[in-house]
Coordinates of C-alpha atoms in Angstrom, one line a residue:
M1 CA 0.0 0.0 0.0
T2 CA 1.2 3.5 -0.8
R3 CA 1.8 5.6 2.2
F4 CA 1.6 9.4 2.3
L5 CA 3.1 12.0 4.6
C6 CA 1.0 15.2 4.5
G7 CA 1.1 18.4 6.5
P8 CA 4.6 19.8 7.5
L9 CA 7.3 18.0 5.5
L10 CA 9.3 17.2 8.6
A11 CA 9.6 18.3 12.2
A12 CA 12.1 21.1 12.4
S13 CA 15.2 20.4 14.4
A14 CA 18.9 21.2 14.0
L15 CA 21.1 18.5 12.5
S16 CA 18.5 15.8 12.8
F17 CA 19.5 12.5 11.2
A18 CA 16.8 10.4 9.6
S19 CA 16.8 6.6 9.2
P20 CA 17.4 5.4 5.6
A21 CA 14.4 5.1 3.2
V22 CA 13.0 1.6 3.2
A23 CA 11.9 1.6 -0.4
D24 CA 11.2 3.8 -3.4
T25 CA 10.2 7.3 -2.2
L26 CA 8.3 9.9 -4.1
V27 CA 8.6 13.6 -3.2
Y28 CA 5.8 15.4 -5.0
N29 CA 4.5 19.0 -5.2
V30 CA 7.9 20.6 -5.4
D31 CA 9.2 23.5 -7.5
G32 CA 12.3 21.6 -8.5
I33 CA 15.3 23.1 -10.3
T34 CA 18.3 21.3 -11.6
I35 CA 20.9 21.2 -14.4
D36 CA 20.1 18.8 -17.2
E37 CA 22.5 16.5 -19.0
D38 CA 23.2 19.2 -21.6
G39 CA 24.0 21.8 -19.0
S40 CA 20.7 23.7 -19.2
V41 CA 18.3 24.4 -16.4
K42 CA 15.4 22.0 -16.0
R43 CA 12.3 22.4 -13.9
F44 CA 10.4 19.5 -12.4
T45 CA 7.6 18.8 -9.9
Q46 CA 8.3 15.3 -8.6
L47 CA 11.3 13.2 -7.7
V48 CA 11.7 9.5 -6.9
F49 CA 14.7 7.8 -5.3
D50 CA 15.3 4.2 -4.2
D51 CA 16.4 2.8 -0.9
E52 CA 20.0 3.5 -1.7
G53 CA 19.3 7.1 -2.2
I54 CA 19.7 6.9 -6.0
I55 CA 17.3 9.0 -8.2
T56 CA 15.1 6.8 -10.4
H57 CA 12.6 9.3 -11.9
V58 CA 12.4 13.1 -12.3
L59 CA 8.9 14.1 -13.4
T60 CA 7.7 17.3 -14.9
R61 CA 4.2 18.7 -14.6
G62 CA 1.6 16.3 -16.1
E63 CA 3.8 13.2 -16.1
E64 CA 2.4 10.1 -14.5
R65 CA 3.9 8.7 -11.3
P66 CA 5.7 5.4 -11.7
E67 CA 4.2 2.3 -10.1
G68 CA 5.6 0.7 -7.0
I69 CA 5.9 3.7 -4.9
D70 CA 6.1 2.7 -1.2
F71 CA 6.4 6.1 0.4
A72 CA 5.2 9.5 -0.8
M73 CA 6.0 12.9 0.7
D74 CA 4.3 16.3 0.0
G75 CA 6.9 19.0 -0.7
E76 CA 4.2 21.6 -0.1
G77 CA 5.3 23.6 -3.1
Q78 CA 8.8 24.4 -1.8
V79 CA 11.7 25.1 -4.0
M80 CA 14.0 22.0 -4.3
L81 CA 17.6 22.5 -5.5
P82 CA 20.5 20.1 -5.9
G83 CA 22.8 20.2 -2.9
M84 CA 25.3 23.0 -3.3
I85 CA 29.0 22.0 -4.0
D86 CA 31.8 24.2 -2.8
A87 CA 34.7 23.7 -5.2
H88 CA 37.4 25.2 -2.9
V89 CA 37.5 25.0 0.9
N90 CA 40.0 24.3 3.6
L91 CA 37.6 22.0 5.5
M92 CA 39.4 21.5 8.8
D93 CA 40.2 25.2 9.0
I94 CA 36.5 25.9 8.9
G95 CA 36.0 23.9 12.0
F96 CA 39.1 25.2 13.8
G97 CA 37.9 28.7 12.9
E98 CA 35.0 28.1 15.2
L99 CA 37.4 27.4 18.1
I100 CA 39.8 30.3 17.7
L101 CA 39.7 34.1 17.7
D102 CA 37.7 35.6 14.7
L103 CA 39.0 38.9 13.5
S104 CA 37.0 39.1 10.3
Q105 CA 34.7 41.8 11.7
S106 CA 37.5 44.0 13.1
S107 CA 37.1 47.5 11.6
S108 CA 40.5 49.0 12.5
L109 CA 43.8 48.0 14.1
D110 CA 42.6 49.3 17.5
N111 CA 39.4 47.4 17.2
A112 CA 41.3 44.2 16.4
L113 CA 43.7 44.7 19.3
G114 CA 40.8 45.2 21.6
R115 CA 39.3 41.9 20.5
I116 CA 42.7 40.2 21.0
A117 CA 43.0 41.5 24.5
A118 CA 39.5 40.4 25.4
F119 CA 40.0 36.9 23.9
A120 CA 43.3 36.5 25.9
E121 CA 41.5 37.6 29.1
T122 CA 38.7 35.1 28.7
N123 CA 40.9 32.2 27.5
Q124 CA 43.6 32.2 30.2
G125 CA 44.2 28.4 29.9
R126 CA 45.2 28.4 26.2
P127 CA 49.0 28.1 25.7
W128 CA 48.7 30.0 22.4
I129 CA 46.4 32.7 21.2
L130 CA 45.4 31.7 17.7
G131 CA 43.1 33.5 15.3
R132 CA 42.4 34.6 11.8
G133 CA 40.5 37.1 9.7
W134 CA 42.5 40.4 10.0
D135 CA 42.6 42.6 6.9
D136 CA 44.9 45.6 7.0
G137 CA 43.3 46.8 3.7
R138 CA 40.0 47.3 5.5
W139 CA 41.7 49.0 8.3
G140 CA 43.0 51.8 6.1
L141 CA 46.5 51.6 7.6
D142 CA 49.5 53.1 5.9
R143 CA 51.6 50.3 7.4
L144 CA 51.4 46.6 8.2
P145 CA 50.7 45.5 11.8
T146 CA 53.7 44.6 13.9
T147 CA 54.8 42.5 16.9
A148 CA 54.8 45.6 19.0
D149 CA 51.1 46.1 18.4
L150 CA 50.4 42.6 19.8
D151 CA 53.0 42.8 22.6
A152 CA 51.1 45.9 23.9
V153 CA 47.9 44.0 24.5
A154 CA 48.9 40.4 25.2
P155 CA 52.7 39.9 25.9
D156 CA 52.4 36.8 28.2
R157 CA 51.6 34.2 25.5
P158 CA 52.6 33.5 22.0
I159 CA 50.2 34.9 19.4
W160 CA 49.7 33.7 15.8
L161 CA 46.9 35.3 13.6
L162 CA 46.3 34.4 10.0
S163 CA 45.1 37.1 7.6
A164 CA 41.6 37.0 6.0
D165 CA 43.0 35.5 2.8
G166 CA 45.2 33.0 4.7
A167 CA 48.3 34.2 2.8
S168 CA 50.0 36.0 5.7
G169 CA 50.4 35.6 9.4
W170 CA 51.0 38.0 12.2
A171 CA 53.0 37.0 15.3
N172 CA 54.1 38.6 18.6
S173 CA 57.6 38.7 20.0
L174 CA 57.1 35.6 22.2
A175 CA 56.0 33.6 19.1
L176 CA 59.2 34.8 17.3
E177 CA 61.3 33.9 20.3
L178 CA 59.8 30.3 20.5
A179 CA 60.5 29.8 16.8
G180 CA 64.0 31.1 17.1
L181 CA 63.6 33.9 14.6
D182 CA 65.8 36.9 14.4
V183 CA 67.7 39.2 12.1
E184 CA 69.8 36.3 10.8
T185 CA 66.8 34.1 9.8
L186 CA 66.7 33.8 6.0
D187 CA 63.5 34.0 3.9
P188 CA 62.5 30.5 2.9
A189 CA 61.9 29.6 -0.8
G190 CA 58.5 30.9 -1.8
G191 CA 58.1 33.0 1.4
R192 CA 58.9 36.4 2.8
I193 CA 59.6 37.8 6.3
R194 CA 58.6 41.4 6.6
R195 CA 61.5 43.3 8.2
D196 CA 62.3 46.7 9.6
T197 CA 65.2 48.9 8.3
Q198 CA 67.7 46.9 10.4
G199 CA 66.5 43.6 9.0
N200 CA 64.6 42.5 12.1
P201 CA 61.4 40.5 11.6
T202 CA 58.4 42.8 12.2
G203 CA 55.9 40.0 12.8
I204 CA 54.4 39.5 9.3
F205 CA 55.2 36.3 7.5
V206 CA 54.1 35.7 3.9
G207 CA 53.6 32.5 1.9
T208 CA 55.8 29.6 3.0
A209 CA 57.4 31.8 5.7
K210 CA 54.3 31.1 7.7
S211 CA 55.6 27.6 8.5
L212 CA 58.4 29.2 10.5
I213 CA 55.8 30.0 13.2
E214 CA 53.3 27.2 12.5
D215 CA 55.8 24.5 12.9
V216 CA 56.3 25.3 16.6
I217 CA 52.5 25.5 17.4
P218 CA 51.4 22.4 19.3
A219 CA 49.5 20.0 17.0
P220 CA 45.8 19.4 17.8
R221 CA 44.9 16.2 19.5
P222 CA 42.7 13.6 17.6
E223 CA 39.7 14.6 19.7
D224 CA 40.3 18.3 18.8
R225 CA 40.3 17.3 15.1
A226 CA 37.1 15.3 15.5
T227 CA 35.4 18.3 17.2
A228 CA 36.7 20.7 14.4
F229 CA 35.4 18.4 11.7
A230 CA 32.0 18.1 13.3
L231 CA 31.7 21.8 13.5
A232 CA 32.8 22.3 9.9
Q233 CA 30.3 19.7 8.7
E234 CA 27.5 21.3 10.7
K235 CA 28.3 24.8 9.4
L236 CA 28.4 23.6 5.7
L237 CA 25.2 21.6 5.9
A238 CA 23.4 24.6 7.5
N239 CA 24.4 26.6 4.5
G240 CA 23.1 24.0 2.0
V241 CA 26.5 22.6 1.1
T242 CA 26.4 18.9 0.6
A243 CA 29.9 18.4 -1.1
V244 CA 33.2 20.1 -1.0
A245 CA 36.6 20.0 -2.7
D246 CA 39.1 20.1 0.2
M247 CA 42.3 21.8 -0.8
G248 CA 45.5 20.8 0.9
T249 CA 44.4 17.8 2.9
S250 CA 47.1 16.3 5.2
L251 CA 47.4 12.6 6.0
V252 CA 46.1 13.3 9.5
E253 CA 43.1 15.1 8.1
W254 CA 42.3 12.2 5.7
M255 CA 42.3 9.8 8.7
T256 CA 40.0 12.2 10.6
Y257 CA 37.5 11.9 7.8
R258 CA 37.9 8.1 7.7
R259 CA 37.3 7.8 11.4
A260 CA 34.2 10.0 11.1
A261 CA 32.9 7.7 8.3
D262 CA 33.7 4.6 10.3
Q263 CA 31.6 5.9 13.1
D264 CA 28.7 6.8 10.7
Q265 CA 29.3 10.5 11.2
L266 CA 30.4 11.5 7.7
R267 CA 27.5 13.3 6.0
L268 CA 29.3 15.6 3.6
R269 CA 30.8 14.4 0.3
I270 CA 34.5 15.3 0.3
M271 CA 36.7 15.4 -2.8
V272 CA 40.2 15.4 -1.4
Y273 CA 43.3 17.1 -2.8
A274 CA 46.4 16.2 -0.7
D275 CA 48.7 18.8 0.6
S276 CA 51.9 17.2 -0.8
L277 CA 53.1 14.6 -3.2
E278 CA 54.1 12.5 -0.2
A279 CA 50.6 12.6 1.3
M280 CA 49.1 11.9 -2.1
E281 CA 51.2 8.7 -2.5
L282 CA 50.5 7.5 1.1
I283 CA 46.8 7.9 0.7
G284 CA 46.3 6.9 -2.9
G285 CA 49.2 4.7 -3.6
S286 CA 49.3 4.0 -7.4
G287 CA 46.4 6.4 -8.2
P288 CA 43.2 8.1 -7.0
T289 CA 41.3 6.1 -4.4
P290 CA 37.9 4.6 -5.3
W291 CA 34.8 6.5 -4.1
L292 CA 34.4 5.3 -0.5
Y293 CA 31.5 5.3 1.9
E294 CA 28.8 5.5 -0.7
D295 CA 30.4 8.3 -2.7
R296 CA 31.2 10.4 0.4
L297 CA 35.0 10.4 0.2
R298 CA 37.7 10.2 -2.5
L299 CA 41.3 11.3 -3.0
N300 CA 41.3 12.9 -6.4
G301 CA 44.9 14.3 -6.4
V302 CA 47.1 17.0 -5.0
A303 CA 47.0 20.7 -4.4
F304 CA 49.9 23.2 -4.8
N305 CA 50.2 26.9 -4.2
L306 CA 52.1 28.6 -7.0
D307 CA 51.8 32.1 -5.4
G308 CA 50.1 34.1 -2.7
T309 CA 47.4 36.8 -2.9
V310 CA 47.1 40.3 -4.2
A311 CA 45.9 41.6 -0.8
S312 CA 49.2 40.5 0.8
R313 CA 51.2 41.6 -2.3
S314 CA 52.4 38.0 -2.6
A315 CA 50.6 37.1 -5.9
W316 CA 53.2 36.6 -8.6
M317 CA 52.9 39.5 -11.0
R318 CA 54.5 40.4 -14.3
E319 CA 55.2 43.9 -13.1
P320 CA 55.9 45.3 -9.6
Y321 CA 53.0 46.3 -7.4
A322 CA 51.9 49.9 -7.9
D323 CA 52.1 50.6 -4.2
E324 CA 55.3 48.7 -3.5
T325 CA 57.5 49.2 -6.6
E326 CA 60.3 46.8 -5.6
N327 CA 58.0 43.9 -5.1
S328 CA 56.4 41.7 -7.9
G329 CA 55.1 39.0 -5.5
T330 CA 56.5 35.6 -4.7
A331 CA 56.6 32.4 -6.7
Q332 CA 56.4 29.5 -4.1
M333 CA 58.1 27.2 -6.6
S334 CA 60.2 27.5 -9.7
A335 CA 58.8 26.8 -13.2
A336 CA 60.7 23.5 -13.3
Q337 CA 59.4 22.5 -9.8
L338 CA 55.9 23.2 -10.9
R339 CA 56.2 21.0 -14.0
N340 CA 58.0 18.2 -12.1
R341 CA 55.3 18.1 -9.4
M342 CA 52.4 18.2 -11.9
S343 CA 54.1 15.6 -14.0
R344 CA 54.6 13.3 -11.0
A345 CA 50.9 13.5 -10.1
A346 CA 49.7 13.1 -13.7
L347 CA 52.0 10.0 -14.2
D348 CA 49.6 8.0 -11.9
N349 CA 46.4 9.8 -13.1
F350 CA 46.2 12.0 -10.0
Q351 CA 44.5 15.3 -10.7
T352 CA 46.4 18.6 -9.9
A353 CA 44.8 21.7 -8.4
V354 CA 47.3 24.6 -8.5
R355 CA 46.5 27.9 -6.8
A356 CA 47.5 30.8 -9.1
N357 CA 46.4 34.4 -8.4
G358 CA 48.8 36.8 -10.1
D359 CA 49.0 37.3 -13.9
L360 CA 52.5 35.8 -14.1
A361 CA 51.5 32.8 -12.0
N362 CA 48.5 32.2 -14.3
E363 CA 50.6 32.6 -17.4
E364 CA 53.2 30.1 -16.1
L365 CA 50.5 27.6 -15.0
L366 CA 48.7 27.8 -18.4
L367 CA 52.1 27.2 -20.1
A368 CA 52.8 24.2 -17.9
I369 CA 49.3 22.8 -18.7
E370 CA 49.9 23.2 -22.4
E371 CA 53.2 21.4 -22.3
L372 CA 52.0 18.6 -20.0
A373 CA 48.9 18.0 -22.0
L374 CA 51.1 16.8 -24.9
T375 CA 52.5 14.1 -22.7
Y376 CA 49.6 13.2 -20.5
Q377 CA 46.6 13.1 -22.8
G378 CA 43.0 12.2 -22.0
D379 CA 40.6 13.7 -19.6
R380 CA 42.9 15.4 -17.1
R381 CA 40.8 18.4 -15.9
W382 CA 43.8 20.5 -14.8
R383 CA 42.5 22.7 -12.1
I384 CA 43.5 26.4 -11.8
E385 CA 42.5 27.6 -8.3
G386 CA 41.9 31.3 -7.9
A387 CA 42.8 32.7 -11.4
T388 CA 42.3 36.1 -9.8
I389 CA 44.3 38.2 -12.2
V390 CA 44.9 37.0 -15.8
A391 CA 46.5 38.9 -18.6
E392 CA 44.0 39.6 -21.3
A393 CA 46.0 37.7 -23.8
D394 CA 45.8 34.6 -21.6
L395 CA 42.1 34.5 -21.0
A396 CA 41.3 32.5 -24.2
R397 CA 43.7 29.8 -23.1
F398 CA 41.3 28.7 -20.3
G399 CA 39.2 27.1 -23.0
E400 CA 42.0 24.8 -24.0
N401 CA 43.5 21.5 -22.8
G402 CA 40.5 20.7 -20.4
A403 CA 41.5 23.3 -17.8
I404 CA 39.0 24.0 -15.0
A405 CA 38.8 27.6 -13.7
S406 CA 38.0 27.0 -10.0
M407 CA 37.2 30.5 -8.8
Q408 CA 35.9 32.1 -5.6
P409 CA 33.4 34.9 -6.3
L410 CA 33.4 36.1 -2.6
T411 CA 37.0 37.2 -2.9
L412 CA 35.9 40.0 -5.3
P413 CA 34.3 42.5 -2.8
A414 CA 37.6 42.6 -0.8
A415 CA 39.6 42.8 -3.9
S416 CA 37.6 45.7 -5.3
V417 CA 38.6 47.7 -2.2
V418 CA 42.4 47.2 -2.4
V419 CA 43.4 45.8 -5.7
E420 CA 43.4 48.9 -7.8
A421 CA 45.8 50.5 -5.3
R422 CA 47.9 47.4 -5.4
I423 CA 48.3 46.9 -9.1
G424 CA 46.9 50.0 -10.9
E425 CA 43.9 50.4 -13.1
E426 CA 45.7 49.3 -16.3
R427 CA 45.9 45.7 -15.1
L428 CA 42.3 45.3 -14.0
A429 CA 40.9 44.0 -17.3
G430 CA 41.6 40.4 -16.4
I431 CA 40.6 40.4 -12.7
H432 CA 37.9 37.9 -11.7
A433 CA 37.2 37.6 -15.4
W434 CA 34.4 35.0 -15.0
R435 CA 32.4 35.9 -18.2
S436 CA 35.5 36.1 -20.4
I437 CA 36.7 32.7 -19.2
K438 CA 33.3 31.2 -19.8
S439 CA 33.0 32.8 -23.2
A440 CA 36.4 31.4 -24.1
G441 CA 35.1 27.9 -23.4
G442 CA 36.5 27.5 -20.0
I443 CA 34.6 25.6 -17.3
L444 CA 33.7 27.6 -14.2
A445 CA 33.6 25.8 -10.9
F446 CA 32.8 28.1 -8.0
G447 CA 33.7 27.8 -4.4
S448 CA 34.2 30.0 -1.3
S449 CA 37.8 29.5 -0.1
A450 CA 36.2 29.1 3.3
P451 CA 37.1 30.0 6.0
S452 CA 38.7 33.0 4.3
N453 CA 35.2 33.8 3.0
S454 CA 31.6 32.9 4.0
A455 CA 30.7 29.3 3.3
N456 CA 27.2 30.4 2.1
P457 CA 27.0 29.5 -1.6
F458 CA 24.0 31.8 -2.1
H459 CA 26.3 34.8 -1.2
G460 CA 28.6 33.5 -3.9
I461 CA 25.9 33.3 -6.5
A462 CA 24.7 36.8 -5.7
T463 CA 28.2 38.2 -6.0
A464 CA 28.8 36.3 -9.3
I465 CA 25.7 37.8 -11.0
S466 CA 26.0 41.3 -9.6
R467 CA 29.7 42.0 -8.8
T468 CA 28.6 43.8 -5.6
D469 CA 29.2 43.2 -1.9
E470 CA 26.5 42.5 0.7
A471 CA 25.6 46.2 0.8
G472 CA 25.0 46.2 -2.9
E473 CA 28.1 48.3 -3.5
P474 CA 29.4 49.6 -5.8
F475 CA 26.2 50.6 -7.6
G476 CA 25.9 48.6 -10.8
G477 CA 28.7 46.3 -9.8
W478 CA 32.5 46.5 -10.0
R479 CA 33.6 45.8 -13.6
P480 CA 30.1 44.4 -14.3
Q481 CA 31.0 43.2 -17.8
E482 CA 32.5 40.1 -16.1
S483 CA 29.4 39.1 -14.2
V484 CA 27.7 35.8 -15.2
T485 CA 24.1 34.8 -15.5
R486 CA 22.1 33.2 -12.7
E487 CA 22.0 29.9 -14.6
H488 CA 25.8 29.9 -15.1
A489 CA 26.4 30.8 -11.4
F490 CA 24.0 28.1 -10.3
A491 CA 25.7 25.5 -12.5
A492 CA 29.2 26.5 -11.2
F493 CA 28.1 25.7 -7.6
T494 CA 26.5 22.4 -8.6
A495 CA 27.1 20.4 -11.8
N496 CA 30.3 22.1 -12.8
A497 CA 31.8 21.8 -9.3
A498 CA 31.0 18.1 -9.4
F499 CA 32.6 17.8 -12.9
A500 CA 35.7 19.5 -11.7
G501 CA 36.1 16.8 -9.1
F502 CA 35.3 13.8 -11.4
A503 CA 32.0 13.4 -9.6
E504 CA 29.6 13.7 -12.5
G505 CA 27.2 10.8 -12.7
R506 CA 27.4 10.5 -8.9
F507 CA 26.1 13.8 -7.5
G508 CA 25.7 17.5 -8.4
R509 CA 22.5 17.3 -10.5
L510 CA 19.0 16.0 -9.7
V511 CA 18.9 13.5 -12.6
V512 CA 18.3 9.8 -12.9
G513 CA 21.2 7.7 -11.7
E514 CA 22.7 10.3 -9.4
R515 CA 22.5 10.6 -5.6
A516 CA 19.4 12.2 -4.1
D517 CA 21.3 15.2 -2.6
F518 CA 18.8 18.1 -2.4
L519 CA 17.8 21.2 -0.5
F520 CA 14.5 22.8 0.3
V521 CA 14.9 26.6 0.3
D522 CA 12.5 29.5 0.8
R523 CA 13.0 31.2 -2.7
D524 CA 13.9 30.5 -6.3
P525 CA 17.4 31.8 -6.9
L526 CA 16.9 32.0 -10.6
L527 CA 14.0 34.4 -10.2
S528 CA 15.4 36.6 -7.3
S529 CA 17.4 39.8 -7.1
P530 CA 21.0 39.5 -5.8
D531 CA 19.8 40.9 -2.4
N532 CA 17.1 38.3 -2.2
I533 CA 19.5 35.5 -3.2
R534 CA 21.8 36.5 -0.3
N535 CA 18.9 36.1 2.1
T536 CA 18.1 32.6 1.0
R537 CA 17.1 30.4 3.9
V538 CA 18.0 26.7 3.7
I539 CA 15.1 24.9 5.3
E540 CA 16.2 21.3 4.9
V541 CA 19.1 19.3 3.5
W542 CA 18.9 15.7 2.3
I543 CA 21.9 13.6 1.2
A544 CA 21.3 10.2 -0.5
G545 CA 17.7 10.4 0.4
Q546 CA 18.3 11.0 4.1
R547 CA 17.6 14.2 5.9
V548 CA 20.8 15.6 7.5
F549 CA 19.7 19.1 8.4
A550 CA 16.4 20.8 9.3
R551 CA 16.3 24.5 10.4
A552 CA 14.7 25.1 13.7
G553 CA 11.6 27.3 13.7
R554 CA 11.1 26.9 9.9

């Protein structure tokens, strides 16, 4: 006998886990939106999935329901979307970010120092004061913050604070002392220690130089990692994110995900990119792992950083920065090292994901892809992470050799504030050039770079179509000619993000044969203004036909 659930779809509760469906389940009376096999938007009214959470039917208005339905559920006319996929996160950092000092809302240096002092006072038992999110560009400083600034408010414990973009770190004198850093310390390859006129470190460490401090910070315990992962997963699910590409996963983090899965606590789908060739080989052996835990975990390949960020003046540029004329940024590896590392991964069919932000970094990476594509043929999907500033002549090359432009729209609002001062107006033509890359035939996969930016994909969609910040500024958008359509932004956070991680056919679209990963939201993002899209409320999240999140007080 067919059974029906009417009335409210489900009782509202935070992170409530449902038991698996026992047979074919029909969800009817929905305003469903997905990406069809040809990449176009398709609307539907009913969805059927089996007891393994695999979609068996997608029905449009007027189509007859299939026979053999054992359970039916009224969607009450709600908007149903595919689960959002974040194509670029630092997953464990999202969780640890919930446990440390958050400086993302600090409006000035004095405001940040006040927050640091208050955090130190209320966390007396912590051996280190750790935090992230500061942005000197927002503060309007004519200098970088220093050790002396930190020493004035919390001199009794070492302090390490990552910048908002994660490219720089800020340390106090005690942290430098524990790390043994002084005037004689050399800059590491691919990194830079900011110094005073006598050569003494001033407390700012850029690129690989961050490891000079980070290597002396006590490592988290396994139970700390489990807590951080649980917090990260909870935050992402609440934002409607059902799958992520985790960039720079360590062997320890891989084992954290495996332990969560073994304890039936892994809900997200995680496409893993190891933080080194060594970790890649230890996890994958002779190639990418199979999909594990019912398509919830897979090692795809390896992630590298070719350069830093424009905000920290560490993105690798063709010409010096306009506001620091002796600095052209920092390459974190040589051209030969880049090719050798990419070649080593490609030799065993591992995918590479290389972070490139400056115009010279992107030029060098595109050249490397062109050369390696001659040797390593087939479906490689070379990932370019960031692609923040690209020379106009190089934009068309994103449509060649199967390159994926994995970009983060939410980095644009901050960039629009500082980037012109950093590089000058004449080099702005190729900044966050989403439409140009799409027009050249490049594949756009969008992510957040969380925790550097909000993990809310609807914020990213709104920015991608408007080129404005949360306040709607600047009016008309910053360089609006590079905005994309709602449909293209939606695809970049779903089907394209899955394709970028070799997950097509498994999840990312609500089509027959893929996993029933879907959301109920309170508005149609394809019919809403950017402001309305930013205010989208995720009501429920389902993964493989199981509810994994329901908002309280819906």
